[in-house]
Amino acid sequence: MRLTFPVLTLSRGGAQRMIAELANALTLIGHEVVVLMPSLGVVEYEMKCPIIPVPAPALTEDHFPYGDVIISNYYTTVPVAERASRQGKGLHIRLALCYEPNFLPDNNQSFASYGITRNLLVLSRWQQEVIRINHGIKGRIVPVGVDPDFHNRHFRDNPGKPLIVSAIMRRPEGGFSGHREQEYLIQQLDMVKRLHPEVEIYIMTPPAEYAASRSLQALLNSGRYQLRTPGNDDELAYHYNETDIFVSASTNDAGSLPGLEAMRCGAALVTVYSGGNLEYCAHRQNCLMSYRHEQRLAADIVTLINDGELRRRLAARGEQDSLEFTWERSVQIFQAELFEMVSRQGT
């Protein structure tokens, strides 16, 4: 099939990673895939398919090539993808990588975008149900995956290694990180550091975001934390492998990929319920999970600092449970759903 992915950017992040993984894998198995991107878009993934740069700050329907399927994602790509579809440039299918109305600005526009096409793919049962309740559309689930580069390198077996707690922080400027609850995360990590000054706390952030964010620079130059700026998957996997306890405070994620990647690398996960992480999280079986209102994140981290046996048991179970989530599986499900939607086109 000829597939067009209109995107805003391919910078580092869970949503963009899924687009990159799907587009690359579909290219390698023989589909004709192109990524359509406006002039201000950034590419931080190695892409196997052609990227068509549009010499304009925004995509229009005239920029789209003729094909079989157009796969929109973020809400601003949906109207233009539908207009291109109506010009005969392919069946419009939306791959919703988040549910934008819950946590992003302009939710009146993002909410309305779910009335544009019935062809919908989602990442989790939670996201599927939220959209079904709000819009009457039941999307098909395409789960997230983990790259083989992410695996347990057994750094934690080294004697004398300090216990390390890690978390990811993104640039707060711009209004796109509120759901990450980063102020709460820092508050809780500060509590942990006061109770256990011997524990090292690492904050991971993409290098370009750190360079552009005064607030991140101010926080991470305070000396309370150690900064890690992974620029590629190998470096990110290395830092996951340094980590004994990985922490996520996000309250709204359709897929919540970092926690799953950390599990695959052998870290014990302490997380806040975010919806999509129920696909792989089970409290006290493979992680410690709390609801945001319980204010329990620091207490759960301290529990795993003090109880090494529980920490290692949850980490081992989490690593095993994460093996179900592969990009090969995701691509197989995605391709099957595309074929099914195309086959019923017009019915």
GROMACS .gro file of N, CA, C and O in nm, residues 110-172:
model
  252
  110SER      N    1  -0.949   2.035   1.968
  110SER     CA    2  -0.908   1.894   1.968
  110SER      C    3  -1.027   1.802   1.994
  110SER      O    4  -1.037   1.693   1.936
  111PHE      N    5  -1.122   1.846   2.078
  111PHE     CA    6  -1.243   1.766   2.102
  111PHE      C    7  -1.321   1.750   1.972
  111PHE      O    8  -1.362   1.639   1.936
  112ALA      N    9  -1.339   1.860   1.899
  112ALA     CA   10  -1.415   1.855   1.774
  112ALA      C   11  -1.348   1.768   1.669
  112ALA      O   12  -1.415   1.711   1.582
  113SER      N   13  -1.217   1.753   1.676
  113SER     CA   14  -1.145   1.676   1.573
  113SER      C   15  -1.184   1.529   1.574
  113SER      O   16  -1.166   1.458   1.474
  114TYR      N   17  -1.239   1.481   1.686
  114TYR     CA   18  -1.279   1.339   1.692
  114TYR      C   19  -1.412   1.313   1.621
  114TYR      O   20  -1.456   1.199   1.611
  115GLY      N   21  -1.475   1.418   1.569
  115GLY     CA   22  -1.594   1.399   1.487
  115GLY      C   23  -1.566   1.399   1.339
  115GLY      O   24  -1.659   1.394   1.259
  116ILE      N   25  -1.439   1.400   1.300
  116ILE     CA   26  -1.404   1.415   1.159
  116ILE      C   27  -1.396   1.283   1.084
  116ILE      O   28  -1.434   1.273   0.968
  117THR      N   29  -1.345   1.178   1.150
  117THR     CA   30  -1.338   1.048   1.084
  117THR      C   31  -1.375   0.937   1.182
  117THR      O   32  -1.342   0.946   1.300
  118ARG      N   33  -1.441   0.834   1.132
  118ARG     CA   34  -1.475   0.720   1.216
  118ARG      C   35  -1.362   0.619   1.220
  118ARG      O   36  -1.363   0.525   1.301
  119ASN      N   37  -1.264   0.633   1.130
  119ASN     CA   38  -1.153   0.537   1.122
  119ASN      C   39  -1.049   0.574   1.226
  119ASN      O   40  -0.969   0.665   1.206
  120LEU      N   41  -1.048   0.504   1.337
  120LEU     CA   42  -0.968   0.545   1.452
  120LEU      C   43  -0.889   0.428   1.510
  120LEU      O   44  -0.942   0.320   1.533
  121LEU      N   45  -0.760   0.454   1.535
  121LEU     CA   46  -0.672   0.361   1.605
  121LEU      C   47  -0.623   0.429   1.732
  121LEU      O   48  -0.590   0.548   1.731
  122VAL      N   49  -0.616   0.353   1.842
  122VAL     CA   50  -0.574   0.408   1.971
  122VAL      C   51  -0.469   0.314   2.031
  122VAL      O   52  -0.441   0.207   1.977
  123LEU      N   53  -0.413   0.354   2.146
  123LEU     CA   54  -0.302   0.279   2.205
  123LEU      C   55  -0.341   0.189   2.321
  123LEU      O   56  -0.265   0.099   2.356
  124SER      N   57  -0.456   0.214   2.384
  124SER     CA   58  -0.488   0.142   2.507
  124SER      C   59  -0.638   0.134   2.528
  124SER      O   60  -0.716   0.208   2.467
  125ARG      N   61  -0.676   0.045   2.619
  125ARG     CA   62  -0.818   0.029   2.651
  125ARG      C   63  -0.873   0.153   2.719
  125ARG      O   64  -0.988   0.191   2.697
  126TRP      N   65  -0.793   0.216   2.803
  126TRP     CA   66  -0.837   0.340   2.869
  126TRP      C   67  -0.868   0.447   2.765
  126TRP      O   68  -0.975   0.509   2.770
  127GLN      N   69  -0.778   0.470   2.672
  127GLN     CA   70  -0.800   0.571   2.568
  127GLN      C   71  -0.921   0.533   2.481
  127GLN      O   72  -1.003   0.619   2.446
  128GLN      N   73  -0.933   0.407   2.451
  128GLN     CA   74  -1.046   0.359   2.371
  128GLN      C   75  -1.178   0.391   2.440
  128GLN      O   76  -1.274   0.439   2.376
  129GLU      N   77  -1.184   0.369   2.571
  129GLU     CA   78  -1.309   0.391   2.643
  129GLU      C   79  -1.341   0.539   2.659
  129GLU      O   80  -1.457   0.580   2.648
  130VAL      N   81  -1.239   0.622   2.684
  130VAL     CA   82  -1.261   0.766   2.696
  130VAL      C   83  -1.321   0.821   2.567
  130VAL      O   84  -1.418   0.898   2.568
  131ILE      N   85  -1.266   0.781   2.454
  131ILE     CA   86  -1.314   0.830   2.325
  131ILE      C   87  -1.453   0.773   2.295
  131ILE      O   88  -1.540   0.843   2.242
  132ARG      N   89  -1.476   0.647   2.329
  132ARG     CA   90  -1.608   0.588   2.305
  132ARG      C   91  -1.715   0.662   2.384
  132ARG      O   92  -1.823   0.694   2.333
  133ILE      N   93  -1.686   0.693   2.511
  133ILE     CA   94  -1.783   0.764   2.594
  133ILE      C   95  -1.809   0.905   2.541
  133ILE      O   96  -1.923   0.951   2.533
  134ASN      N   97  -1.703   0.975   2.503
  134ASN     CA   98  -1.717   1.115   2.463
  134ASN      C   99  -1.764   1.135   2.320
  134ASN      O  100  -1.827   1.238   2.290
  135HIS      N  101  -1.734   1.038   2.231
  135HIS     CA  102  -1.758   1.062   2.089
  135HIS      C  103  -1.837   0.950   2.019
  135HIS      O  104  -1.871   0.966   1.902
  136GLY      N  105  -1.861   0.840   2.089
  136GLY     CA  106  -1.937   0.732   2.027
  136GLY      C  107  -1.860   0.653   1.923
  136GLY      O  108  -1.920   0.579   1.844
  137ILE      N  109  -1.728   0.665   1.921
  137ILE     CA  110  -1.643   0.591   1.826
  137ILE      C  111  -1.555   0.495   1.906
  137ILE      O  112  -1.488   0.537   2.001
  138LYS      N  113  -1.555   0.369   1.867
  138LYS     CA  114  -1.471   0.272   1.935
  138LYS      C  115  -1.348   0.244   1.849
  138LYS      O  116  -1.355   0.175   1.747
  139GLY      N  117  -1.235   0.301   1.888
  139GLY     CA  118  -1.113   0.281   1.813
  139GLY      C  119  -1.057   0.142   1.831
  139GLY      O  120  -1.082   0.076   1.932
  140ARG      N  121  -0.980   0.098   1.733
  140ARG     CA  122  -0.909  -0.030   1.742
  140ARG      C  123  -0.775  -0.007   1.812
  140ARG      O  124  -0.708   0.093   1.786
  141ILE      N  125  -0.732  -0.100   1.895
  141ILE     CA  126  -0.611  -0.081   1.976
  141ILE      C  127  -0.488  -0.132   1.903
  141ILE      O  128  -0.483  -0.248   1.859
  142VAL      N  129  -0.389  -0.044   1.891
  142VAL     CA  130  -0.255  -0.081   1.844
  142VAL      C  131  -0.160  -0.050   1.959
  142VAL      O  132  -0.133   0.067   1.987
  143PRO      N  133  -0.106  -0.150   2.027
  143PRO     CA  134  -0.026  -0.123   2.147
  143PRO      C  135   0.112  -0.067   2.114
  143PRO      O  136   0.162  -0.082   2.002
  144VAL      N  137   0.172  -0.002   2.213
  144VAL     CA  138   0.309   0.045   2.198
  144VAL      C  139   0.405  -0.074   2.205
  144VAL      O  140   0.367  -0.184   2.244
  145GLY      N  141   0.530  -0.049   2.168
  145GLY     CA  142   0.631  -0.153   2.172
  145GLY      C  143   0.760  -0.100   2.231
  145GLY      O  144   0.772   0.018   2.265
  146VAL      N  145   0.857  -0.189   2.245
  146VAL     CA  146   0.990  -0.153   2.296
  146VAL      C  147   1.095  -0.205   2.199
  146VAL      O  148   1.088  -0.321   2.155
  147ASP      N  149   1.191  -0.121   2.165
  147ASP     CA  150   1.297  -0.158   2.073
  147ASP      C  151   1.393  -0.258   2.138
  147ASP      O  152   1.417  -0.251   2.259
  148PRO      N  153   1.451  -0.352   2.061
  148PRO     CA  154   1.548  -0.447   2.119
  148PRO      C  155   1.670  -0.381   2.181
  148PRO      O  156   1.738  -0.444   2.263
  149ASP      N  157   1.700  -0.256   2.143
  149ASP     CA  158   1.813  -0.186   2.207
  149ASP      C  159   1.791  -0.168   2.357
  149ASP      O  160   1.888  -0.152   2.432
  150PHE      N  161   1.665  -0.173   2.399
  150PHE     CA  162   1.634  -0.159   2.541
  150PHE      C  163   1.627  -0.299   2.603
  150PHE      O  164   1.533  -0.374   2.579
  151HIS      N  165   1.729  -0.331   2.681
  151HIS     CA  166   1.733  -0.460   2.749
  151HIS      C  167   1.820  -0.447   2.874
  151HIS      O  168   1.892  -0.347   2.891
  152ASN      N  169   1.813  -0.543   2.960
  152ASN     CA  170   1.884  -0.540   3.088
  152ASN      C  171   2.031  -0.574   3.067
  152ASN      O  172   2.065  -0.685   3.025
  153ARG      N  173   2.119  -0.478   3.095
  153ARG     CA  174   2.263  -0.500   3.081
  153ARG      C  175   2.328  -0.540   3.215
  153ARG      O  176   2.449  -0.555   3.223
  154HIS      N  177   2.247  -0.553   3.318
  154HIS     CA  178   2.290  -0.605   3.449
  154HIS      C  179   2.398  -0.521   3.515
  154HIS      O  180   2.485  -0.572   3.585
  155PHE      N  181   2.389  -0.389   3.498
  155PHE     CA  182   2.480  -0.299   3.569
  155PHE      C  183   2.456  -0.305   3.720
  155PHE      O  184   2.547  -0.280   3.799
  156ARG      N  185   2.333  -0.336   3.760
  156ARG     CA  186   2.299  -0.331   3.901
  156ARG      C  187   2.368  -0.442   3.981
  156ARG      O  188   2.364  -0.441   4.104
  157ASP      N  189   2.428  -0.538   3.911
  157ASP     CA  190   2.497  -0.648   3.980
  157ASP      C  191   2.634  -0.605   4.032
  157ASP      O  192   2.697  -0.681   4.107
  158ASN      N  193   2.683  -0.487   3.992
  158ASN     CA  194   2.816  -0.443   4.033
  158ASN      C  195   2.817  -0.407   4.182
  158ASN      O  196   2.738  -0.324   4.226
  159PRO      N  197   2.907  -0.467   4.260
  159PRO     CA  198   2.913  -0.435   4.403
  159PRO      C  199   2.958  -0.291   4.425
  159PRO      O  200   3.041  -0.237   4.352
  160GLY      N  201   2.901  -0.228   4.526
  160GLY     CA  202   2.939  -0.091   4.559
  160GLY      C  203   2.866   0.015   4.480
  160GLY      O  204   2.888   0.135   4.502
  161LYS      N  205   2.780  -0.026   4.386
  161LYS     CA  206   2.707   0.073   4.307
  161LYS      C  207   2.604   0.144   4.395
  161LYS      O  208   2.528   0.080   4.467
  162PRO      N  209   2.598   0.278   4.391
  162PRO     CA  210   2.496   0.348   4.470
  162PRO      C  211   2.358   0.322   4.414
  162PRO      O  212   2.341   0.292   4.296
  163LEU      N  213   2.257   0.334   4.500
  163LEU     CA  214   2.120   0.317   4.454
  163LEU      C  215   2.077   0.444   4.381
  163LEU      O  216   2.095   0.554   4.432
  164ILE      N  217   2.021   0.427   4.262
  164ILE     CA  218   1.988   0.539   4.175
  164ILE      C  219   1.839   0.541   4.147
  164ILE      O  220   1.779   0.441   4.108
  165VAL      N  221   1.779   0.658   4.168
  165VAL     CA  222   1.639   0.684   4.132
  165VAL      C  223   1.640   0.780   4.015
  165VAL      O  224   1.708   0.883   4.019
  166SER      N  225   1.567   0.746   3.908
  166SER     CA  226   1.566   0.829   3.787
  166SER      C  227   1.425   0.866   3.747
  166SER      O  228   1.329   0.793   3.774
  167ALA      N  229   1.415   0.979   3.679
  167ALA     CA  230   1.288   1.025   3.620
  167ALA      C  231   1.320   1.106   3.496
  167ALA      O  232   1.433   1.155   3.480
  168ILE      N  233   1.221   1.118   3.409
  168ILE     CA  234   1.235   1.200   3.289
  168ILE      C  235   1.160   1.330   3.311
  168ILE      O  236   1.047   1.330   3.361
  169MET      N  237   1.223   1.440   3.271
  169MET     CA  238   1.155   1.569   3.271
  169MET      C  239   1.164   1.630   3.132
  169MET      O  240   1.266   1.618   3.065
  170ARG      N  241   1.056   1.694   3.090
  170ARG     CA  242   1.052   1.760   2.960
  170ARG      C  243   1.041   1.911   2.980
  170ARG      O  244   1.005   1.958   3.088
  171ARG      N  245   1.069   1.985   2.876
  171ARG     CA  246   1.065   2.130   2.882
  171ARG      C  247   0.924   2.177   2.922
  171ARG      O  248   0.827   2.151   2.852
  172PRO      N  249   0.911   2.250   3.033
  172PRO     CA  250   0.777   2.294   3.075
  172PRO      C  251   0.723   2.412   2.994
  172PRO      O  252   0.602   2.431   2.987
   0.00000   0.00000   0.00000
